[in-house]
mmCIF file of C-alpha atoms in Angstrom:
data_model
loop_
_atom_site.group_PDB
_atom_site.id
_atom_site.type_symbol
_atom_site.label_atom_id
_atom_site.label_comp_id
_atom_site.label_asym_id
_atom_site.label_seq_id
_atom_site.Cartn_x
_atom_site.Cartn_y
_atom_site.Cartn_z
ATOM 1 C CA MET A 251 62.959 -235.133 57.052
ATOM 2 C CA MET A 252 65.432 -237.963 57.701
ATOM 3 C CA ALA A 253 67.759 -236.720 54.954
ATOM 4 C CA SER A 254 67.903 -233.251 56.516
ATOM 5 C CA LEU A 255 68.623 -234.757 59.923
ATOM 6 C CA LEU A 256 71.516 -236.806 58.533
ATOM 7 C CA VAL A 257 73.020 -233.738 56.833
ATOM 8 C CA MET A 258 72.581 -231.706 60.028
ATOM 9 C CA ILE A 259 74.290 -234.314 62.226
ATOM 10 C CA GLY A 260 77.146 -234.751 59.772
ATOM 11 C CA GLY A 261 77.531 -230.990 59.434
ATOM 12 C CA PHE A 262 77.672 -230.565 63.204
ATOM 13 C CA PHE A 263 80.582 -232.969 63.549
ATOM 14 C CA GLY A 264 82.291 -231.744 60.384
ATOM 15 C CA ALA A 265 82.291 -228.155 61.623
ATOM 16 C CA ILE A 266 83.720 -229.171 65.000
ATOM 17 C CA CYS A 267 86.474 -231.209 63.342
ATOM 18 C CA ARG A 268 87.306 -228.373 60.955
ATOM 19 C CA TYR A 269 87.581 -225.945 63.847
ATOM 20 C CA ALA A 270 89.851 -228.344 65.774
ATOM 21 C CA VAL A 271 92.152 -228.915 62.786
ATOM 22 C CA SER A 272 92.302 -225.176 62.054
ATOM 23 C CA ARG A 273 93.217 -224.322 65.646
ATOM 24 C CA TRP A 274 95.851 -227.069 65.775
ATOM 25 C CA ALA A 275 97.402 -225.980 62.465
ATOM 26 C CA ALA A 276 97.370 -222.267 63.352
ATOM 27 C CA ARG A 277 99.645 -222.969 66.322
ATOM 28 C CA ARG A 278 102.101 -224.819 64.088
ATOM 29 C CA SER A 279 101.982 -222.560 61.059
ATOM 30 C CA PRO A 280 100.799 -219.048 61.937
ATOM 31 C CA ARG A 281 101.889 -217.508 58.616
ATOM 32 C CA PHE A 282 100.486 -220.119 56.222
ATOM 33 C CA PRO A 283 96.880 -221.393 56.036
ATOM 34 C CA LEU A 284 97.865 -224.976 56.837
ATOM 35 C CA GLY A 285 94.533 -225.780 58.490
ATOM 36 C CA THR A 286 92.520 -224.987 55.381
ATOM 37 C CA LEU A 287 94.968 -226.915 53.228
ATOM 38 C CA ILE A 288 94.734 -229.969 55.501
ATOM 39 C CA VAL A 289 90.929 -230.042 55.693
ATOM 40 C CA ASN A 290 90.531 -229.545 51.951
ATOM 41 C CA LEU A 291 93.078 -232.217 51.005
ATOM 42 C CA LEU A 292 91.834 -234.697 53.589
ATOM 43 C CA GLY A 293 88.274 -233.938 52.515
ATOM 44 C CA SER A 294 89.184 -234.598 48.874
ATOM 45 C CA PHE A 295 90.573 -238.009 49.765
ATOM 46 C CA LEU A 296 87.668 -238.938 52.031
ATOM 47 C CA LEU A 297 85.017 -237.817 49.556
ATOM 48 C CA GLY A 298 86.752 -239.816 46.830
ATOM 49 C CA TRP A 299 86.856 -242.821 49.153
ATOM 50 C CA LEU A 300 83.172 -242.434 49.953
ATOM 51 C CA ALA A 301 82.281 -242.226 46.259
ATOM 52 C CA GLY A 302 84.303 -245.328 45.476
ATOM 53 C CA SER A 303 83.050 -247.333 48.438
ATOM 54 C CA GLY A 304 79.525 -247.878 47.177
ATOM 55 C CA ALA A 305 78.123 -246.300 50.342
ATOM 56 C CA ALA A 306 74.385 -246.216 50.863
ATOM 57 C CA ASP A 307 72.480 -242.993 50.232
ATOM 58 C CA ALA A 308 72.111 -242.339 53.969
ATOM 59 C CA GLU A 309 75.880 -242.628 54.455
ATOM 60 C CA LYS A 310 76.487 -240.267 51.545
ATOM 61 C CA LEU A 311 74.154 -237.714 53.120
ATOM 62 C CA LEU A 312 75.666 -238.050 56.589
ATOM 63 C CA VAL A 313 79.345 -238.176 55.626
ATOM 64 C CA GLY A 314 79.523 -236.709 52.122
ATOM 65 C CA THR A 315 77.053 -233.865 52.221
ATOM 66 C CA GLY A 316 76.927 -233.204 55.963
ATOM 67 C CA PHE A 317 80.354 -233.911 57.400
ATOM 68 C CA MET A 318 82.459 -233.106 54.330
ATOM 69 C CA GLY A 319 80.324 -230.089 53.479
ATOM 70 C CA ALA A 320 81.110 -228.551 56.862
ATOM 71 C CA PHE A 321 84.647 -229.933 57.181
ATOM 72 C CA THR A 322 86.020 -228.613 53.885
ATOM 73 C CA THR A 323 85.923 -224.989 52.838
ATOM 74 C CA PHE A 324 86.111 -223.468 49.397
ATOM 75 C CA SER A 325 85.277 -219.930 50.510
ATOM 76 C CA THR A 326 87.999 -219.736 53.179
ATOM 77 C CA PHE A 327 90.489 -221.154 50.680
ATOM 78 C CA LYS A 328 89.621 -218.411 48.191
ATOM 79 C CA TRP A 329 89.691 -215.647 50.807
ATOM 80 C CA GLU A 330 93.090 -216.740 52.136
ATOM 81 C CA SER A 331 94.395 -216.800 48.558
ATOM 82 C CA VAL A 332 93.150 -213.250 47.982
ATOM 83 C CA GLN A 333 94.753 -212.080 51.226
ATOM 84 C CA MET A 334 98.118 -213.520 50.196
ATOM 85 C CA MET A 335 97.795 -211.805 46.807
ATOM 86 C CA GLN A 336 96.985 -208.486 48.448
ATOM 87 C CA GLN A 337 100.093 -208.876 50.613
ATOM 88 C CA ARG A 338 102.091 -209.783 47.504
ATOM 89 C CA GLN A 339 103.130 -213.138 48.951
ATOM 90 C CA TRP A 340 103.384 -214.655 45.501
ATOM 91 C CA ALA A 341 105.429 -217.727 46.386
ATOM 92 C CA LYS A 342 103.025 -218.670 49.174
ATOM 93 C CA VAL A 343 99.938 -218.195 47.045
ATOM 94 C CA VAL A 344 101.381 -220.243 44.184
ATOM 95 C CA VAL A 345 102.280 -223.105 46.544
ATOM 96 C CA TYR A 346 98.861 -222.884 48.222
ATOM 97 C CA LEU A 347 96.906 -222.888 44.955
ATOM 98 C CA ALA A 348 99.033 -225.587 43.330
ATOM 99 C CA ALA A 349 98.933 -227.868 46.368
ATOM 100 C CA THR A 350 95.205 -227.448 46.869
ATOM 101 C CA TYR A 351 94.210 -228.040 43.264
ATOM 102 C CA SER A 352 96.736 -230.615 42.070
ATOM 103 C CA CYS A 353 96.981 -232.591 45.298
ATOM 104 C CA GLY A 354 93.237 -232.299 45.882
ATOM 105 C CA VAL A 355 92.380 -233.894 42.547
ATOM 106 C CA TRP A 356 95.045 -236.555 42.993
ATOM 107 C CA LEU A 357 93.834 -237.371 46.528
ATOM 108 C CA ALA A 358 90.204 -237.573 45.382
ATOM 109 C CA TRP A 359 91.268 -240.042 42.695
ATOM 110 C CA LEU A 360 93.375 -242.006 45.202
ATOM 111 C CA GLY A 361 90.509 -242.074 47.694
ATOM 112 C CA TYR A 362 88.173 -243.369 44.999
ATOM 113 C CA ARG A 363 90.628 -246.126 44.103
ATOM 114 C CA VAL A 364 91.080 -247.097 47.766
ATOM 115 C CA GLY A 365 87.306 -247.093 48.252
ATOM 116 C CA ARG A 366 86.797 -249.514 45.395
#
């Protein structure tokens, strides 16, 4: 019961933060999914940091599973990629995919190193 409550609380705040970042980014970059890129890259770093920090199980549930689970988004990332492909925006989709995957892995590694 406590584990579910921690995930729920983390998810609540993660979803609110994701929404805020997405709204902020949409005003600055209406033609590129900057909000999704930011939350996924920041989430990669923070999840790496959490993994490297030796956090307690409760913290991992609250921040890792709850907050990060709601803050980051794999499905929106994929859908935005498909939309760019359908619109034949090849340069944008290549930059988006490359930045998300390569920078995401690098930031997760960096976060892990910082956490240790």
